[in-house]
PDB file of C-alpha atoms in Angstrom:
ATOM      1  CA  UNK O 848     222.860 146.917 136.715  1.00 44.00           C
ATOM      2  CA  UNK O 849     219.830 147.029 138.665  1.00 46.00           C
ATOM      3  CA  UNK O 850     217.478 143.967 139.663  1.00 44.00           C
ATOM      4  CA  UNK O 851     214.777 143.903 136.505  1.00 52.00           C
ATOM      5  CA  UNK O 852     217.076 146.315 133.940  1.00 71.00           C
ATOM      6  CA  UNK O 853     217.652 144.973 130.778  1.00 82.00           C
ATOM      7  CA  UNK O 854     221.734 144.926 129.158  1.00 90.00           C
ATOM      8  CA  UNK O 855     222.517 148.075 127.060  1.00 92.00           C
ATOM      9  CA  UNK O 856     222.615 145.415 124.134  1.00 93.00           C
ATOM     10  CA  UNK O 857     219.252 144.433 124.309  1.00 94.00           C
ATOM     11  CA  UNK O 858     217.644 148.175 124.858  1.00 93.00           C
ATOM     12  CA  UNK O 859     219.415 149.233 121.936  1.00 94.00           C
ATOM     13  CA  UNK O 860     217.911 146.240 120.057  1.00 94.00           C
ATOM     14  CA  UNK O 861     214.451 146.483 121.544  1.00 94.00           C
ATOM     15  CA  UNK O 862     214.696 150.090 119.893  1.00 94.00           C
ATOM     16  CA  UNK O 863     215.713 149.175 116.305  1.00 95.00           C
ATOM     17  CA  UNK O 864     213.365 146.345 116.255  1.00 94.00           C
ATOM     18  CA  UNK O 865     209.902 148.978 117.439  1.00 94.00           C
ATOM     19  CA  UNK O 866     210.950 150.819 114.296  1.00 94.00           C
ATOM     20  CA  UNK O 867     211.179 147.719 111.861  1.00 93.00           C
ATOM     21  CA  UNK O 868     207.717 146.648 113.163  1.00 90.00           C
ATOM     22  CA  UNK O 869     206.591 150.034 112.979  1.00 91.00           C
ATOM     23  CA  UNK O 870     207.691 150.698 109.429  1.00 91.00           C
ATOM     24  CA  UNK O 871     210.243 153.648 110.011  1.00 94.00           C
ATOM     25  CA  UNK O 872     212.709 151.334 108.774  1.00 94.00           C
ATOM     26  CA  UNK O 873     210.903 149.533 105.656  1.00 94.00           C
ATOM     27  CA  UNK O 874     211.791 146.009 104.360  1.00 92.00           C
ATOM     28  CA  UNK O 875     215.401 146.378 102.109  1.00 92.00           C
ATOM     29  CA  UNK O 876     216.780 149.542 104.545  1.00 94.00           C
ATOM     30  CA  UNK O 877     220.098 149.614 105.218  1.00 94.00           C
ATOM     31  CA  UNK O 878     220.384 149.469 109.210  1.00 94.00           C
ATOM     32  CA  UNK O 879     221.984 151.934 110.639  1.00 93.00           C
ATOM     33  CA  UNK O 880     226.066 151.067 111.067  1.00 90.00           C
ATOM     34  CA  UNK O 881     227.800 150.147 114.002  1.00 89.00           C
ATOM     35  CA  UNK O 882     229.146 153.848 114.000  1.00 91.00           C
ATOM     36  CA  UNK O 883     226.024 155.210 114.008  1.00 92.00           C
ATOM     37  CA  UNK O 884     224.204 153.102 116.201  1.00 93.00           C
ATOM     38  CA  UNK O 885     227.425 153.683 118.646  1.00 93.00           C
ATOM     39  CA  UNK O 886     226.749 157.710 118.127  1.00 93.00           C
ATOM     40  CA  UNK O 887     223.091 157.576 118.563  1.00 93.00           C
ATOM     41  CA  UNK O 888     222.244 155.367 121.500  1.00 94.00           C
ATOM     42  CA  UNK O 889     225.934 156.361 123.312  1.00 93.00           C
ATOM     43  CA  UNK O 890     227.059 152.923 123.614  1.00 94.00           C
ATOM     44  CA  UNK O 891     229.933 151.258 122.796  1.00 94.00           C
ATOM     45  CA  UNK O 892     231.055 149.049 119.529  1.00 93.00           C
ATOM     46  CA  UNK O 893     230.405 145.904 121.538  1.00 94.00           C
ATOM     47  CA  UNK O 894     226.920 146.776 122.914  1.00 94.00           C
ATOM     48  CA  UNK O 895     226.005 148.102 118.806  1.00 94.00           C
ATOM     49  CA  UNK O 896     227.848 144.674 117.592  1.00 93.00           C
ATOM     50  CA  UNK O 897     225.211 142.508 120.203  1.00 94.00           C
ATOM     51  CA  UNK O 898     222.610 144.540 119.329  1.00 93.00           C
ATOM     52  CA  UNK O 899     222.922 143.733 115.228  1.00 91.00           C
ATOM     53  CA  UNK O 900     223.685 140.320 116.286  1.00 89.00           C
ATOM     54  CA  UNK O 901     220.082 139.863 118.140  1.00 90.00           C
ATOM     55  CA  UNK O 902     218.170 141.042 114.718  1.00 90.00           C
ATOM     56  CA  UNK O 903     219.738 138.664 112.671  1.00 86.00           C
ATOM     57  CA  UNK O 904     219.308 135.853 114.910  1.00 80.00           C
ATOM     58  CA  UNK O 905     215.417 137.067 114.927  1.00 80.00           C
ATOM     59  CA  UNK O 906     215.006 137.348 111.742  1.00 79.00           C
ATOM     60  CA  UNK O 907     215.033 140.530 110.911  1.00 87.00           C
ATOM     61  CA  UNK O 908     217.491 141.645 109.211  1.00 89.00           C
ATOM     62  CA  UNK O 909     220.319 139.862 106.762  1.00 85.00           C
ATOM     63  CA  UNK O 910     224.131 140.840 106.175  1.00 84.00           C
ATOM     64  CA  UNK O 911     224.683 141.025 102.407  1.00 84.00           C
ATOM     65  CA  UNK O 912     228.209 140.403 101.709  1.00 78.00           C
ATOM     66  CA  UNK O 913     230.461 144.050 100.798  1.00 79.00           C
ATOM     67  CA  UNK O 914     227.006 145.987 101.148  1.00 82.00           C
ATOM     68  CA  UNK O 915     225.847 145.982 104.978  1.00 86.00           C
ATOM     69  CA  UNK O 916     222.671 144.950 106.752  1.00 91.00           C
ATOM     70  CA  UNK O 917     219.547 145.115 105.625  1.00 92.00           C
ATOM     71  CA  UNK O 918     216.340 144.946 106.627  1.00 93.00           C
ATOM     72  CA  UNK O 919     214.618 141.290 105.725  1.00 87.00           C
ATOM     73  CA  UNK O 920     210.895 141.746 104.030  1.00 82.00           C
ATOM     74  CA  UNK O 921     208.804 140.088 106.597  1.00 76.00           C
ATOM     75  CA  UNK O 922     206.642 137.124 105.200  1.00 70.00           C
ATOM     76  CA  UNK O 923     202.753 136.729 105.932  1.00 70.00           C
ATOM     77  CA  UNK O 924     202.519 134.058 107.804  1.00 72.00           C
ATOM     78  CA  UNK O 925     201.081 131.290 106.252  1.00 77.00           C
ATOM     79  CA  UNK O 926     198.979 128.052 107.807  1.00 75.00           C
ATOM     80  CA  UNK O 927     200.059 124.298 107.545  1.00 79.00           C
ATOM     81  CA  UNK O 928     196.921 122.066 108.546  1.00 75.00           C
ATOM     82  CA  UNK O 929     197.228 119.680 111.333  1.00 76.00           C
ATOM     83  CA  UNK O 930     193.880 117.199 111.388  1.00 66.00           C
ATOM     84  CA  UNK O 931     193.062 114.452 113.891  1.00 55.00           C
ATOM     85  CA  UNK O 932     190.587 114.117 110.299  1.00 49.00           C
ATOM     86  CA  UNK O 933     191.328 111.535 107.719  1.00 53.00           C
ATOM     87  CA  UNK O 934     188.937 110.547 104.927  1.00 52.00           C
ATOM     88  CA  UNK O 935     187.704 107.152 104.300  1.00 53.00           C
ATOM     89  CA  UNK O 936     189.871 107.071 100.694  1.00 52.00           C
ATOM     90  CA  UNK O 937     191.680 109.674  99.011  1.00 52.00           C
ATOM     91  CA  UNK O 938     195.140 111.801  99.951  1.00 53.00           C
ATOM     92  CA  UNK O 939     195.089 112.511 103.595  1.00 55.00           C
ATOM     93  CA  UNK O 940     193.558 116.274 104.315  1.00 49.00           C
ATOM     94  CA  UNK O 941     197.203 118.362 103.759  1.00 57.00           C
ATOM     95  CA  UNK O 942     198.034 116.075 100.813  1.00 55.00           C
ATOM     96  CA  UNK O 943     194.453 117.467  99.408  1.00 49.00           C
ATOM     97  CA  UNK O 944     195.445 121.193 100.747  1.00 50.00           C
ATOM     98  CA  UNK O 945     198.462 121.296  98.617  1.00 54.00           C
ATOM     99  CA  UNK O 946     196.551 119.739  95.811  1.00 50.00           C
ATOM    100  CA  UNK O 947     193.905 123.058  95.900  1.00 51.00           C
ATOM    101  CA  UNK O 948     195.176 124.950  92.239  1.00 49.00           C
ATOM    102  CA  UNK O 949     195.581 128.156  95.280  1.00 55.00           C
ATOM    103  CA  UNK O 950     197.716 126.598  96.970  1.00 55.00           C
ATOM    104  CA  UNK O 951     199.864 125.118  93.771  1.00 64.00           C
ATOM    105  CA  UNK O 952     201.936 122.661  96.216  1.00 76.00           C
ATOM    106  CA  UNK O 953     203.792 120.213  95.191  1.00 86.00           C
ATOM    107  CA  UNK O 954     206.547 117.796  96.856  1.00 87.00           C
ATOM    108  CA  UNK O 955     208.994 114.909  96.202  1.00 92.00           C
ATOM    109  CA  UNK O 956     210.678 112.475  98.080  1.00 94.00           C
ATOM    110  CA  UNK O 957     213.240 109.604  98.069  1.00 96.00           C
ATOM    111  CA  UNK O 958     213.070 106.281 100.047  1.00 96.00           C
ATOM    112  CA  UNK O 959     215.793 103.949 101.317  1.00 97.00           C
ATOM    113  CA  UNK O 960     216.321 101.340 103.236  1.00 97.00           C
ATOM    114  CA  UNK O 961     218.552 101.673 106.536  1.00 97.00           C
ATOM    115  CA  UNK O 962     219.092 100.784 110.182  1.00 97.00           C
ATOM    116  CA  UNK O 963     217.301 102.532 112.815  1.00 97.00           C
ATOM    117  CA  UNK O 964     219.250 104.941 115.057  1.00 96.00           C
ATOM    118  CA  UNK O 965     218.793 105.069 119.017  1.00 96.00           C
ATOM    119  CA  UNK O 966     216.430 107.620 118.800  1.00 96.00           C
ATOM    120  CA  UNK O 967     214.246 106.369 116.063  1.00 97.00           C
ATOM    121  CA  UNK O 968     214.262 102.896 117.403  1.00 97.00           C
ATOM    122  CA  UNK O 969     213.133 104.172 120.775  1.00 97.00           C
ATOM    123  CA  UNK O 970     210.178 105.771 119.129  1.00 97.00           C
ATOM    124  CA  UNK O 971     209.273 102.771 117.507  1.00 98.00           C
ATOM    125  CA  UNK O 972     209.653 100.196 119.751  1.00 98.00           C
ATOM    126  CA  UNK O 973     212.218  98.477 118.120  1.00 98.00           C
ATOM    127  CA  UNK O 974     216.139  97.422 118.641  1.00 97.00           C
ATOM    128  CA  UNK O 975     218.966  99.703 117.466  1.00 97.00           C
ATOM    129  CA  UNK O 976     219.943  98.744 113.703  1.00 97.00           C
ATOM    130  CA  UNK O 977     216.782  97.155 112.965  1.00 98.00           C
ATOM    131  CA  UNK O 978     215.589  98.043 108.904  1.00 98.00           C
ATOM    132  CA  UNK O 979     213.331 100.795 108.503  1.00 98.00           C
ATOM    133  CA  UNK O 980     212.385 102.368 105.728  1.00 98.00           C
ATOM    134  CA  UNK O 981     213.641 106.238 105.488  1.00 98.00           C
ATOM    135  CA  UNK O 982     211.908 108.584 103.387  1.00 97.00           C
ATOM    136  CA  UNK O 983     212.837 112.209 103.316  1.00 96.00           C
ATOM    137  CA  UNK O 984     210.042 114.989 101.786  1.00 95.00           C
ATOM    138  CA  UNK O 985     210.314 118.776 100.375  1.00 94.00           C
ATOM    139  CA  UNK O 986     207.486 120.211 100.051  1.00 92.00           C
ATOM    140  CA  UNK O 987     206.643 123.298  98.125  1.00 91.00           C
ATOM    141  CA  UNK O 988     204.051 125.843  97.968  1.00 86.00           C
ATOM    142  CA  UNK O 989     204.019 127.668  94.945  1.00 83.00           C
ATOM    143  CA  UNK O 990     207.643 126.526  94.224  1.00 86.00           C
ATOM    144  CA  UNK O 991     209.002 127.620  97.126  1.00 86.00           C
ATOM    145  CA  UNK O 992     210.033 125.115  99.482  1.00 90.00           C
ATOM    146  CA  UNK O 993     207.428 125.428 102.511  1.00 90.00           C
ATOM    147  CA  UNK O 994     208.435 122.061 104.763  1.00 93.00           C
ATOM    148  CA  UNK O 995     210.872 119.198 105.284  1.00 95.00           C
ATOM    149  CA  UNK O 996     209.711 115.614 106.378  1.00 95.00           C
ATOM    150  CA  UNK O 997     211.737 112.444 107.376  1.00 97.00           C
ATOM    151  CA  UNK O 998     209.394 109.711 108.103  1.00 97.00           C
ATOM    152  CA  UNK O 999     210.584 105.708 109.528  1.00 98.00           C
ATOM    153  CA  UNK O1000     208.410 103.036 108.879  1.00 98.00           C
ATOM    154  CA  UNK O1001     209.696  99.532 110.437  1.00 98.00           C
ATOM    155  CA  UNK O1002     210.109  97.003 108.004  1.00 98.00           C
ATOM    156  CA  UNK O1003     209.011  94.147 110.202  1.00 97.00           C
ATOM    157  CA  UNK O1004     205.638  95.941 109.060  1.00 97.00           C
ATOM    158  CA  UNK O1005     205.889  96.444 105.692  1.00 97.00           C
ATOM    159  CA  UNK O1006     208.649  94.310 104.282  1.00 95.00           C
ATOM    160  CA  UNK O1007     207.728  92.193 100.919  1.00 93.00           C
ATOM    161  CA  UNK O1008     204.368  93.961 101.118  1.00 95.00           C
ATOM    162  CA  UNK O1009     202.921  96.530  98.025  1.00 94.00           C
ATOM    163  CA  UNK O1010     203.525  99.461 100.925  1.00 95.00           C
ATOM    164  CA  UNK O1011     206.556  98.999 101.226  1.00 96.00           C
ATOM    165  CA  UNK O1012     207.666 102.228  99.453  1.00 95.00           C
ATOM    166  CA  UNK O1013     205.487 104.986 100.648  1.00 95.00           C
ATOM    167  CA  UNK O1014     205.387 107.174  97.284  1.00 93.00           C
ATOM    168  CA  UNK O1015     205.196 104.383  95.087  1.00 92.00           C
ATOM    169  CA  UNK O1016     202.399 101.346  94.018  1.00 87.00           C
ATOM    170  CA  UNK O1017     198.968 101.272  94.371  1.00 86.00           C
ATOM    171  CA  UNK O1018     198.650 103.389  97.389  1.00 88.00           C
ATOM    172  CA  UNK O1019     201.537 105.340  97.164  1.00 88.00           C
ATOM    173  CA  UNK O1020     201.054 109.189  98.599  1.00 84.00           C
ATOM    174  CA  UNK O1021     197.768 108.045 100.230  1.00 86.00           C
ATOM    175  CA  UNK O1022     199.066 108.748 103.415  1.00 89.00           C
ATOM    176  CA  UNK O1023     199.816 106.148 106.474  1.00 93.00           C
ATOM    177  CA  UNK O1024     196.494 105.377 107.455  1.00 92.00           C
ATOM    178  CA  UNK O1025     195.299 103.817 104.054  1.00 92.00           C
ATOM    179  CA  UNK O1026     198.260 102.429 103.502  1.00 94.00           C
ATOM    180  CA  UNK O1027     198.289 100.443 106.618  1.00 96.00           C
ATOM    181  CA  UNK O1028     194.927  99.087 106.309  1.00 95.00           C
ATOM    182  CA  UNK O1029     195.582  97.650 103.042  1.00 95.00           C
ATOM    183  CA  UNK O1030     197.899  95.333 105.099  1.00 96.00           C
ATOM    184  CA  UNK O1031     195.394  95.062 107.456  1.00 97.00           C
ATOM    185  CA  UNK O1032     197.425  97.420 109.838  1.00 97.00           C
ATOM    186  CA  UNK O1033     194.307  99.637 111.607  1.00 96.00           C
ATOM    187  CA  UNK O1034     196.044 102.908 112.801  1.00 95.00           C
ATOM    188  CA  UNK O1035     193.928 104.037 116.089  1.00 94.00           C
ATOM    189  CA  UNK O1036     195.933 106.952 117.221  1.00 93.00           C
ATOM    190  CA  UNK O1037     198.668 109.143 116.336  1.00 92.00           C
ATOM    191  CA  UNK O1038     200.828 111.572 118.943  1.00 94.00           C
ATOM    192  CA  UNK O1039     202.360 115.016 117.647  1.00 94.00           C
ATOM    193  CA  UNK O1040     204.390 116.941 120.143  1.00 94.00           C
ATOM    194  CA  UNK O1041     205.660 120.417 118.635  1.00 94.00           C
ATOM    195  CA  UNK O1042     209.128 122.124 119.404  1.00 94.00           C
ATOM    196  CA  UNK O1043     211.013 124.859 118.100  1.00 93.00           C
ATOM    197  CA  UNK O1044     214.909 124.956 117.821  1.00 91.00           C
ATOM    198  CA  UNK O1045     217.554 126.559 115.674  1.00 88.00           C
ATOM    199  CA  UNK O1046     217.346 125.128 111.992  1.00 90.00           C
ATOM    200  CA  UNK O1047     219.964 123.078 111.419  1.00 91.00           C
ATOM    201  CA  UNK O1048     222.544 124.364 108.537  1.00 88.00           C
ATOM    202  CA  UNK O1049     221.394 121.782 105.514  1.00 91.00           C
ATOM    203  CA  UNK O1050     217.681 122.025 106.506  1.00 93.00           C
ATOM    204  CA  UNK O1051     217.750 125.761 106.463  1.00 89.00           C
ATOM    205  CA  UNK O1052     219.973 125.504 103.111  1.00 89.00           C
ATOM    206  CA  UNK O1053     216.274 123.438 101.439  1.00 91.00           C
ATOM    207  CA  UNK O1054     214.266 126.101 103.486  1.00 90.00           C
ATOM    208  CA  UNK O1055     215.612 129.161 102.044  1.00 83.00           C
ATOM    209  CA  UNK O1056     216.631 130.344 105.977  1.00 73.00           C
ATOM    210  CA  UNK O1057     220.186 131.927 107.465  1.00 68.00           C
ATOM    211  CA  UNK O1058     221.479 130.529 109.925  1.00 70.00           C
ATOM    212  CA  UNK O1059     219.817 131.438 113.270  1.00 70.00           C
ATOM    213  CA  UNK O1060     216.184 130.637 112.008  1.00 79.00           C
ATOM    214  CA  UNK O1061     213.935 128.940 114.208  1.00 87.00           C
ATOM    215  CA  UNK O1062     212.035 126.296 112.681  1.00 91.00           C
ATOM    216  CA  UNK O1063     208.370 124.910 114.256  1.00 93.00           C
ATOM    217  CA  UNK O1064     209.296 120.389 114.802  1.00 96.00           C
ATOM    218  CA  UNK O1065     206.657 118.367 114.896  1.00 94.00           C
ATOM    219  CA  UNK O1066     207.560 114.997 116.091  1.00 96.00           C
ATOM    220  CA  UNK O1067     204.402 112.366 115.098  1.00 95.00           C
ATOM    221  CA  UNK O1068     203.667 108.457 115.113  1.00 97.00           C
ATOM    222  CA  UNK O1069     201.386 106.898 114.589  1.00 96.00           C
ATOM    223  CA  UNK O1070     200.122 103.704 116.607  1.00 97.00           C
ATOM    224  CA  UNK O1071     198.100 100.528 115.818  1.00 97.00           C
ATOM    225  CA  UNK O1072     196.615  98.840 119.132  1.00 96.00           C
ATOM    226  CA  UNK O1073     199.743 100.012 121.036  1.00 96.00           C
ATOM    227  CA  UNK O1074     202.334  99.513 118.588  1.00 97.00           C
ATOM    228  CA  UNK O1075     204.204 102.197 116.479  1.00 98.00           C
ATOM    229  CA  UNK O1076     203.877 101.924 112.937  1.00 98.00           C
ATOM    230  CA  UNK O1077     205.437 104.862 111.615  1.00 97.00           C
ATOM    231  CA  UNK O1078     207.589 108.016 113.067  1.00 98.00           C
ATOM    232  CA  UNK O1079     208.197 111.691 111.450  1.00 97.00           C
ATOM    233  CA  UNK O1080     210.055 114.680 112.084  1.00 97.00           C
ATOM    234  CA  UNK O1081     208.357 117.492 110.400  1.00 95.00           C
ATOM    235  CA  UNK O1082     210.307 120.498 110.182  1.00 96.00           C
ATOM    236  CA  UNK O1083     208.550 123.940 109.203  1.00 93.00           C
ATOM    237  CA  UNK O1084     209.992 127.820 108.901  1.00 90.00           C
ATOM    238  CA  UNK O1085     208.584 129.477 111.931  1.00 88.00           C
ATOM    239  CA  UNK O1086     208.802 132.666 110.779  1.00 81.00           C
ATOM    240  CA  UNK O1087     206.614 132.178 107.830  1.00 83.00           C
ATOM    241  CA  UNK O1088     204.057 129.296 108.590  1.00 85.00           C
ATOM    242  CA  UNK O1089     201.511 128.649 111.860  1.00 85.00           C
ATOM    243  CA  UNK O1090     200.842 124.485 112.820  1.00 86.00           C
ATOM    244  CA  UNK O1091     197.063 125.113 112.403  1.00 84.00           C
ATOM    245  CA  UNK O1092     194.895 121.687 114.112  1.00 82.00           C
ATOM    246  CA  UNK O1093     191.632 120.376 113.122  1.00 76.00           C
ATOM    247  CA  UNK O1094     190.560 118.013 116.389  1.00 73.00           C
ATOM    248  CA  UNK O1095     187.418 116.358 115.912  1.00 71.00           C
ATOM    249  CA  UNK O1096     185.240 116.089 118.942  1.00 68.00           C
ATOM    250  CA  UNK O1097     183.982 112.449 119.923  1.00 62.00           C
TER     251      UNK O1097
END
């Protein structure tokens, strides 16, 4: 093969995918079978295997079990705010998003108590197995689920306090910020570094994915004077939502 020329696999890929973008072969078409792809493009059953094999992993089509493969209606993308932004009271600016009656989102969650992990407890500057508090989030958008959250908050913060439960109390669903500073916790800065990998099996199972999706990961925590007072893994479809950010300018 010469220096710059792509494998027969992905050419015959490249091909099939121009004419899914292009419309020749319209959402719910059957793709063409290994036979034919093997007669068409004169390769062999390997190269037409690999080359089915790269549109599923991107997306773009779906095997449907006795029937074949098909090709996968291709969502609008959709925008998830990101703001630097947050109100002096109220639900924080994407809690007041999914609140618009357009948007009709909704979400739930469950709390627990646990031990932090090596990686968790290195984001939060504490020791392995000290209690956090763990609270996983599914958040729909009309219905459908949209985005998955897990979120640590370090009980040697909010222990025996009335934030102690983020969804629940006074301030519950108010967001970090306002829940800190009714413990007198100022938050002064939060970090978000963004990632895409393969969606892990259950998270794509509560996403509505196949395997192979790529999901967006948005890894935040939030800081006051130095010290981390909350970490989250956000986890969003990247084939059907953009990370959209709102930076004010100081």
């Amino acid at each position: 093969m010469a220096f710059g020329e792509q494998p027969a696999y992905l050419r015959v890929a490249g091909d099939l995918r121009k004419k899914i973008v292009d419309g020749l072969l319209p959402p719910h078409t059957r793709l063409p079978s290994q036979a034919r792809i093997r007669e068409e493009y004169g390769v062999s059953d390997t190269v037409a295997l690999e080359a089915r094999k790269v549109l599923m992993a991107e997306g773009l089509v779906e095997g449907r079990s006795g029937s074949g493969t098909y090709v996968r209606e291709r969502p609008v993308p959709r925008r998830v705010a990101r703001s630097g932004y947050r109100p002096a009271g109220g639900a924080t600016p994407f809690r007041q998003e999914q609140a618009d009656t357009s948007v009709r989102g909704t979400w739930e969650s469950s709390s627990e108590r646990t031990e932090a992990g090596a990686a968790v407890a290195e984001r939060l500057a504490i020791q392995v197995g000290d209690r956090v508090m763990c609270t996983r989030y599914v958040f729909r958008e009309a219905g459908e689920p949209m985005m998955l959250s897990t979120s640590w908050e370090p009980l040697a913060v909010t222990g025996r306090t009335p934030v102690m439960l983020p969804e629940e109390g006074p301030l519950g669903g108010m967001g970090v910020v306002e829940r800190m500073r009714a413990i007198d916790v100022i938050v002064d800065n939060v970090t978000e570094e963004v990632g895409a990998r393969p969606g892990l099996a259950e998270e794509l199972h509560l996403l509505g994915g196949v395997p192979g999706h790529v999901v967006l990961v948005v890894q935040r925590t939030y800081f006051a004077s130095g010290r981390p007072v909350e970490t989250a893994d956000v986890v969003i479809p990247a084939d059907r939502y953009r990370v959209a950010y709102h930076l004010p300018v100081k």
